[in-house]
XYZ file of C-alpha atoms in Angstrom:
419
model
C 0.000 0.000 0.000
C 2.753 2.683 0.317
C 5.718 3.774 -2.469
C 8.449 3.449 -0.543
C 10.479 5.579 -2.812
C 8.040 8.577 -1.588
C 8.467 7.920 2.054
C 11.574 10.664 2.302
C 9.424 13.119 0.566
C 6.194 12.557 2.964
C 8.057 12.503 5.938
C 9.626 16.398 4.829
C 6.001 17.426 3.571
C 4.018 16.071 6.868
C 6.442 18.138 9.147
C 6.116 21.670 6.796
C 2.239 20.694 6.366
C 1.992 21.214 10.566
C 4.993 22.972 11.382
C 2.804 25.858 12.554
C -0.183 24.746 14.856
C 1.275 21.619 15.901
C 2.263 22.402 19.270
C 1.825 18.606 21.364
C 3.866 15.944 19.357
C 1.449 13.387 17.522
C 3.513 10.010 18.277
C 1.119 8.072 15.521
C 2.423 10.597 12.770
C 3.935 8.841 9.795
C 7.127 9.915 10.200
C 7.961 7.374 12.863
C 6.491 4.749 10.504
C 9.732 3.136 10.068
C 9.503 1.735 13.363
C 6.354 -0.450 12.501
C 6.451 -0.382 9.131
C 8.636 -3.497 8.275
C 7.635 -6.919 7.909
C 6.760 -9.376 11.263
C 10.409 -10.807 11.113
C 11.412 -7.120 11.898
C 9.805 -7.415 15.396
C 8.497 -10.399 17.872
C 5.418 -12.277 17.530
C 3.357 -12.027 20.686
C -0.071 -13.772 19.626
C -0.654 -16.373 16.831
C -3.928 -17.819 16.267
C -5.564 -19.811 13.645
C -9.317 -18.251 12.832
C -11.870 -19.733 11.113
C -13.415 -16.703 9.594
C -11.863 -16.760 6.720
C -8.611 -14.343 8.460
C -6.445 -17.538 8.188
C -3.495 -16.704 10.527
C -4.244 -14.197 12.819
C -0.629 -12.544 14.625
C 0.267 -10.123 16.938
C 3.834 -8.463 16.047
C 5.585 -6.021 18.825
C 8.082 -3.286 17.519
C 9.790 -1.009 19.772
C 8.970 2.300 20.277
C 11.359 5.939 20.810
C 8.310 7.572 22.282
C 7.661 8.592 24.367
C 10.979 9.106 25.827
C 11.231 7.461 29.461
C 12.652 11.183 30.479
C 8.439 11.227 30.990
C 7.366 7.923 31.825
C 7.365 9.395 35.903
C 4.749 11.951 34.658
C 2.347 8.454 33.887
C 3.481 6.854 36.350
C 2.240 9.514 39.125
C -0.819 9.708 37.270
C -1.931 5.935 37.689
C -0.858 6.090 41.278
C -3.502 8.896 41.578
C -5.949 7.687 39.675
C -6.080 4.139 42.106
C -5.345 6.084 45.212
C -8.813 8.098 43.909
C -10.414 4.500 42.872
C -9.734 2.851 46.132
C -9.400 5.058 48.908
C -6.547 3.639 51.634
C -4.970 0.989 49.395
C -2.784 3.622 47.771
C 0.095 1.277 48.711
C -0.796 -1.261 46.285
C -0.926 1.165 43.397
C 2.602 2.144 42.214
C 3.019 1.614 39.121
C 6.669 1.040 37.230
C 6.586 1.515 33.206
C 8.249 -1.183 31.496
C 8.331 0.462 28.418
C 6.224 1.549 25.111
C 5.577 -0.690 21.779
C 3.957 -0.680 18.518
C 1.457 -3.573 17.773
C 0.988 -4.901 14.620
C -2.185 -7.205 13.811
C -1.538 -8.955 10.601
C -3.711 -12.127 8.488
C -2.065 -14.704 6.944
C 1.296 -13.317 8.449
C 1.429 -10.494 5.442
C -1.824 -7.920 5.666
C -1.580 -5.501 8.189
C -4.427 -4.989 9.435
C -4.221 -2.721 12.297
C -1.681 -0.424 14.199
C -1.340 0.543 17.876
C 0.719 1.803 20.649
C 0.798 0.260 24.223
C 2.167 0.944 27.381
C 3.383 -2.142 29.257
C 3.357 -1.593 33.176
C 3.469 -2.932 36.695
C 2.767 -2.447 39.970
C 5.419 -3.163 42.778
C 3.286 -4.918 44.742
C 2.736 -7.485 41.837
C 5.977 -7.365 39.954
C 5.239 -10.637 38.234
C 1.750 -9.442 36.446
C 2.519 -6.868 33.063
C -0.485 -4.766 31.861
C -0.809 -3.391 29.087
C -2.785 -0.214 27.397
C -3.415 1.007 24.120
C -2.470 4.613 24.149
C -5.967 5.737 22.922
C -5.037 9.364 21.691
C -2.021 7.566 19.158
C -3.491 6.599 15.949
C -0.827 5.693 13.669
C -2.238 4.821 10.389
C -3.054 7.268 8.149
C -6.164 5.911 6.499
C -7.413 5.682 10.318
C -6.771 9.492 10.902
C -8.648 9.937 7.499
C -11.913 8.410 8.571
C -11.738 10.051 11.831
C -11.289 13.562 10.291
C -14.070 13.313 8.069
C -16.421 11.799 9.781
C -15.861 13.750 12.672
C -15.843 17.220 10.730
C -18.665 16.105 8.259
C -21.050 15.310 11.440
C -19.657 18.770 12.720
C -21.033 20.259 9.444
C -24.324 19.483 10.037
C -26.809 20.478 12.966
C -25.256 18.021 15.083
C -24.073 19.383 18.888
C -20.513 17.718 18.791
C -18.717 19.741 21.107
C -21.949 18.892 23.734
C -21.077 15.348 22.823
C -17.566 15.970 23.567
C -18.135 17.360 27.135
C -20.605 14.228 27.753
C -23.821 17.161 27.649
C -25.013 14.962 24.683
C -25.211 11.649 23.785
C -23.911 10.168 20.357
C -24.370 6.757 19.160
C -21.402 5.593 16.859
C -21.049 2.123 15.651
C -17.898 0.728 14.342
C -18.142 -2.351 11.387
C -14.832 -4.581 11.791
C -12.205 -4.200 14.846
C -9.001 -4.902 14.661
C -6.800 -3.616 17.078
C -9.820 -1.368 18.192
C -8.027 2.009 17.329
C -10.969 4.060 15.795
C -13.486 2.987 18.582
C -11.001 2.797 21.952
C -10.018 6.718 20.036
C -13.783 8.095 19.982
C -14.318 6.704 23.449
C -11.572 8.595 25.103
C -11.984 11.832 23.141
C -15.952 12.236 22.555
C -17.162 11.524 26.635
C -20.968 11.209 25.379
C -19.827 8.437 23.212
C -21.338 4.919 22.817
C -19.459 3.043 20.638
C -20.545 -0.156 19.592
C -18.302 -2.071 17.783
C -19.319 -5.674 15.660
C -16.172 -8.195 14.752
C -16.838 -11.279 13.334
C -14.108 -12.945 14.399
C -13.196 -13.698 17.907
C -9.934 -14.449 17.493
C -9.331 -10.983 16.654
C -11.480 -9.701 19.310
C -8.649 -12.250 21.476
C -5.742 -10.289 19.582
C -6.963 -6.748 20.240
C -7.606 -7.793 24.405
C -4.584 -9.933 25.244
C -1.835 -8.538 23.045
C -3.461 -4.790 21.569
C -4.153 -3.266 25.238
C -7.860 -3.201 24.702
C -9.848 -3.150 27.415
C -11.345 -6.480 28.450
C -14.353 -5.097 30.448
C -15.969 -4.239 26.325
C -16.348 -7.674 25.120
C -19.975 -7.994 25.383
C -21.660 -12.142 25.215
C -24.239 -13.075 22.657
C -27.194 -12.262 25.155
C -25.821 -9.231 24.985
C -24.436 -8.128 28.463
C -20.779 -7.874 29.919
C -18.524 -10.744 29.527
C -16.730 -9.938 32.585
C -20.015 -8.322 35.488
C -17.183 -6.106 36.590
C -14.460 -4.240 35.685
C -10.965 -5.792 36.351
C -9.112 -3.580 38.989
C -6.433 -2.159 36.787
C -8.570 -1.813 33.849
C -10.621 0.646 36.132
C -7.583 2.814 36.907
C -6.607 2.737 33.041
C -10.229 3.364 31.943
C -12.422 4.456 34.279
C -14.808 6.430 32.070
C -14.120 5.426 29.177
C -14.967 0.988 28.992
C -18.220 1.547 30.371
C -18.945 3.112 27.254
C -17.253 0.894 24.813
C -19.627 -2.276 23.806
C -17.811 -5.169 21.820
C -19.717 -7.654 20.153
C -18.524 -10.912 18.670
C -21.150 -10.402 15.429
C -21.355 -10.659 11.926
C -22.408 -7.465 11.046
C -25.625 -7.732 9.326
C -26.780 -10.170 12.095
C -25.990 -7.615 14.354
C -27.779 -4.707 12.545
C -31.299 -7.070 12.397
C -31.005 -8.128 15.663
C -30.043 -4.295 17.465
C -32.737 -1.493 16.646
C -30.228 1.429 17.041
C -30.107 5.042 15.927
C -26.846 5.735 14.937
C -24.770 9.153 14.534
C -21.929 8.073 13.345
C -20.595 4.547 11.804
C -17.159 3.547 10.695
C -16.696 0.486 8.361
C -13.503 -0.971 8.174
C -13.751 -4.615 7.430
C -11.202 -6.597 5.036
C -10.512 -10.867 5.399
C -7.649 -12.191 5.634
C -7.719 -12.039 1.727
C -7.925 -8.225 2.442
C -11.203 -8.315 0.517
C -14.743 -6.198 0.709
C -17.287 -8.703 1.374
C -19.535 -7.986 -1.284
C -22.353 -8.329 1.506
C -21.420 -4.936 2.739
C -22.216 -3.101 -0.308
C -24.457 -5.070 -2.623
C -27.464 -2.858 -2.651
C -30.130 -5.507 -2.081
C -28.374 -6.994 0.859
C -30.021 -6.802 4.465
C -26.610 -5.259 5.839
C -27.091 -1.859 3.512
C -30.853 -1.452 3.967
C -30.900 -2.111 7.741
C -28.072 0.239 7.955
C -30.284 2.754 6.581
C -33.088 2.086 8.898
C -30.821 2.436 11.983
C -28.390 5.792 10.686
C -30.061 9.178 11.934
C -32.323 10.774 9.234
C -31.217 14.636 10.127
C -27.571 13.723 10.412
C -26.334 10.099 10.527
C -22.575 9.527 8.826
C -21.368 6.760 7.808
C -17.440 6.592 6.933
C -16.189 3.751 5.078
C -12.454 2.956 4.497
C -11.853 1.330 0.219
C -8.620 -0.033 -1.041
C -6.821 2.028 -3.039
C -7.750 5.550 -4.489
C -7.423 4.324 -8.374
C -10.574 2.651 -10.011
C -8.904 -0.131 -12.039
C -11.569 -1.587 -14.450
C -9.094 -3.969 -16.035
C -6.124 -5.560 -14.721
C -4.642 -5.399 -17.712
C -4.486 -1.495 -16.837
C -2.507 -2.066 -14.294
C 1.373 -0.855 -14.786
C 3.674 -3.610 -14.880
C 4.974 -4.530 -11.656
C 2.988 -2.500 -9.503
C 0.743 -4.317 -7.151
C -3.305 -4.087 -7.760
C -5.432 -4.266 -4.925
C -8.956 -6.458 -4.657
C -10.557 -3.618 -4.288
C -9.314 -1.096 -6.576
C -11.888 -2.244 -9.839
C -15.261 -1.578 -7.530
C -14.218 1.667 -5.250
C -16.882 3.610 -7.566
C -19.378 0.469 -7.316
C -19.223 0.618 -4.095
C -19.387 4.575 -3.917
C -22.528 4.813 -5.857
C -24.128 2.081 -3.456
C -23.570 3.264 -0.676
C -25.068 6.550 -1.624
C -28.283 5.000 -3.363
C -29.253 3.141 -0.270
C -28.254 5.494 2.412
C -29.732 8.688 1.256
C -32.365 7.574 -1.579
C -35.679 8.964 -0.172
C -34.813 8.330 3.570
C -32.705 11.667 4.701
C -34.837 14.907 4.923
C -32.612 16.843 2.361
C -31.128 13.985 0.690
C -27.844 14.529 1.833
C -24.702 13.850 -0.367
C -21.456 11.613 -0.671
C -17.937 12.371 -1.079
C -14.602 10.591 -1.266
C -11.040 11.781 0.136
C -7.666 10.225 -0.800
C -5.368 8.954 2.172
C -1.876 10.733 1.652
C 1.007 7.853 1.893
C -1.126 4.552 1.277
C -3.147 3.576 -1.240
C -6.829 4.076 0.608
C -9.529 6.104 -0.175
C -12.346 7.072 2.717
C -15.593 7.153 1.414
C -18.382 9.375 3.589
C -21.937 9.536 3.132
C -23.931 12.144 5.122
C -27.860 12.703 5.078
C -27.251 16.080 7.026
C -25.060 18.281 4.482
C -26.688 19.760 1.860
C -26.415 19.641 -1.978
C -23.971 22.087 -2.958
C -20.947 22.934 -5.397
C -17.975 20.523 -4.848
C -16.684 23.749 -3.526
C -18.980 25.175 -1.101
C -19.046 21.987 0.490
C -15.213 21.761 0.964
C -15.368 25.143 2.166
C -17.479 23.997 4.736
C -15.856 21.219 5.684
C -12.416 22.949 5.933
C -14.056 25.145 8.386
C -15.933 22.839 10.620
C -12.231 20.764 10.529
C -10.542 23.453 12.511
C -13.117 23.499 14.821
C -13.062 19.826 15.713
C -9.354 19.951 16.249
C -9.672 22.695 18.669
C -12.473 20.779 20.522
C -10.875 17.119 20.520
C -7.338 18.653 20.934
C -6.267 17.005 18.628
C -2.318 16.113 17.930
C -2.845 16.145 14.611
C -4.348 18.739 11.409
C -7.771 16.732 9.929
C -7.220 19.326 6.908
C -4.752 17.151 5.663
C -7.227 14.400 5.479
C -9.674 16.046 3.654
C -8.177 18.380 1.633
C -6.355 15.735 -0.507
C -8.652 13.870 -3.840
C -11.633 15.710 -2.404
C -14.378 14.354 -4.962
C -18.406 14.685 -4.827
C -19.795 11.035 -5.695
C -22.046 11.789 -8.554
């Protein structure tokens, strides 16, 4: 998915691109790719499963990490003491913590598609030396097809009349829904940042679901059973300190995602899609316009504003392999991006949405991914009133999400109305 050749380049325009308002260090940006970049003999395996989902081998890979720097690791380390002494009052004794140190986590199928990225923190506490616990650093979202979908989904629901920065402060509630896990980035992310956040997330596959908890520092306390309450009736004692807040709100359901749409009458916000096999393939079930998945998505997305954000291989629509230049690499995807545009944008807006809403499509600078976002709350405009817009509501959500990173960047690139 990248041009290595370009990565030199990137690296020189990313820093120039937020040289000015950038003012906390984003430790997902790109340019410290090259630490989690390189293949799974690069780093050490730390989970290996065999899934019968059709994800083949499902692996964990750990890189190290150079941030951030242990100069700061006392700064966390004070703060988890707090946070327990504040948790449970007179056994501040038990809760001081010692950082081990910070890594990236790869998820990869079939040993070669990486499928997710993340940052943990590995810890313990002095009075149990012997037990490690880990946490995904929520804020760090490495990826840049990840940051993509955030930035426009957040700034396109920002466009319309929805409150967000009530939903931010927890004054407002906001249903999001994410289709396909991984390492849990994009929903443990919204969580922490949005506190009047639900997030439920559906993941076929529980040997992912496995991958993300045990080796991705997601927090057990989500993983919902099929009758649909907590796996675990209570919060684990450390997961509390790490996440108090913040896993009461996360919901994570072992589901195919159409069963889970006819089976959960929902209204949702906001919904991510992000949902490839191990063949890194679309199921054609998520976008065939006569399938249950599509139309009960459009029964349970908000008529005034709903959003959905969905993340397509490859910004080229190759309609022929033969097209394709020799020896570049052409991804399953690439020959039904607009296919799957146009669908998307027939069943979700169609007669349901009060103003009929509109569709758009943004490249991902650096890989080869386009985000594709269909809203029911903007309205039908020039391609560039509606950028306008959007490049106005972006600023805003980075002010109120403090945000280590610029959405423009994600939005401003292969900006394209779907016709």
């Amino acid at each position: 998915m990248l041009n290595l050749s370009k990565r030199n380049l990137s690296w020189q325009l990313r820093r120039l691109s937020t040289a000015i308002r950038q003012s906390v260090e984003d430790e997902g940006d790109w340019f410290y790719s090259s630490e989690w970049w390189g293949s799974l003999s690069d780093g050490h395996t730390v989970f290996r499963s065999i899934s019968d989902k059709g994800n083949g081998v499902v692996s964990v890979g750990a890189y190290p990490s150079s941030r951030p720097e242990n100069c700061y690791w006392a700064r966390t380390e004070n703060w988890l003491h707090k946070r327990y002494e504040k948790i449970y009052p007179g056994h501040g004794h038990e809760g001081y913590f010692r950082i081990l140190g910070y890594q990236w986590r790869n998820l990869h199928f079939n040993d070669d598609t990486r499928q997710s990225t993340v940052k943990i923190m590995a810890a313990y506490r002095d009075s149990d030396p012997g037990s490690i616990h880990l946490m995904q650093q929520a804020e760090c979202l490495a990826v840049p097809y990840v940051k993509s979908m955030v930035s426009a989904g957040l700034a396109t629901i920002a466009s319309c009349k929805f409150d967000l920065e009530s939903a931010v402060c927890g004054r407002k509630p906001m249903k999001i829904l994410c289709i396909g896990h991984g390492g849990g980035s994009i929903p443990l992310f919204l969580a922490s940042k949005i506190q009047g956040a639900e997030v439920h997330i559906a993941e076929i596959d529980p040997v992912v679901i496995s991958a993300s908890v045990q080796a991705m520092g997601f927090p057990s306390y989500s993983v919902m059973t099929p009758s649909g309450s907590r796996a675990h009736s209570t919060p684990d004692p450390i997961e509390e300190v790490q996440w108090k807040g913040i896993h009461e709100r996360l919901q994570l359901h072992e589901s195919d995602a159409e069963k889970f749409l006819l089976e959960n009458r929902n209204l949702y916000d906001l919904v991510f899609i992000d949902a490839y096999d191990g063949e890194d393939i679309f199921p054609h079930a998520l976008w065939d316009t006569h399938s249950p998945f599509l139309n009960s998505l459009a029964d349970q997305l908000h008529p005034e504003h709903g959003t959905v954000v969905v993340n397509l291989h490859s910004d080229v629509d190759f309609r022929d392999a033969d097209f394709c230049p020799p020896g570049s690499h052409l991804l399953p995807m690439g020959k039904y991006v607009s296919k799957v545009c146009r669908a998307y944008k027939e069943v979700l807006l169609g007669t349901r949405s009060s103003n009929n809403g509109l569709a758009y499509v943004v490249s991902v600078p650096w890989v080869c991914n386009t985000s594709l976002v269909v809203c029911r709350g903007l309205e039908k405009s020039s391609r560039d009133i509606v950028m306008k817009t959007m490049m106005s509501r972006a600023l805003v959500v980075e002010n109120i999400l403090d945000l280590p990173f610029s959405c423009l960047q994600y939005l401003k690139r292969g900006f394209t109305l779907v016709n």
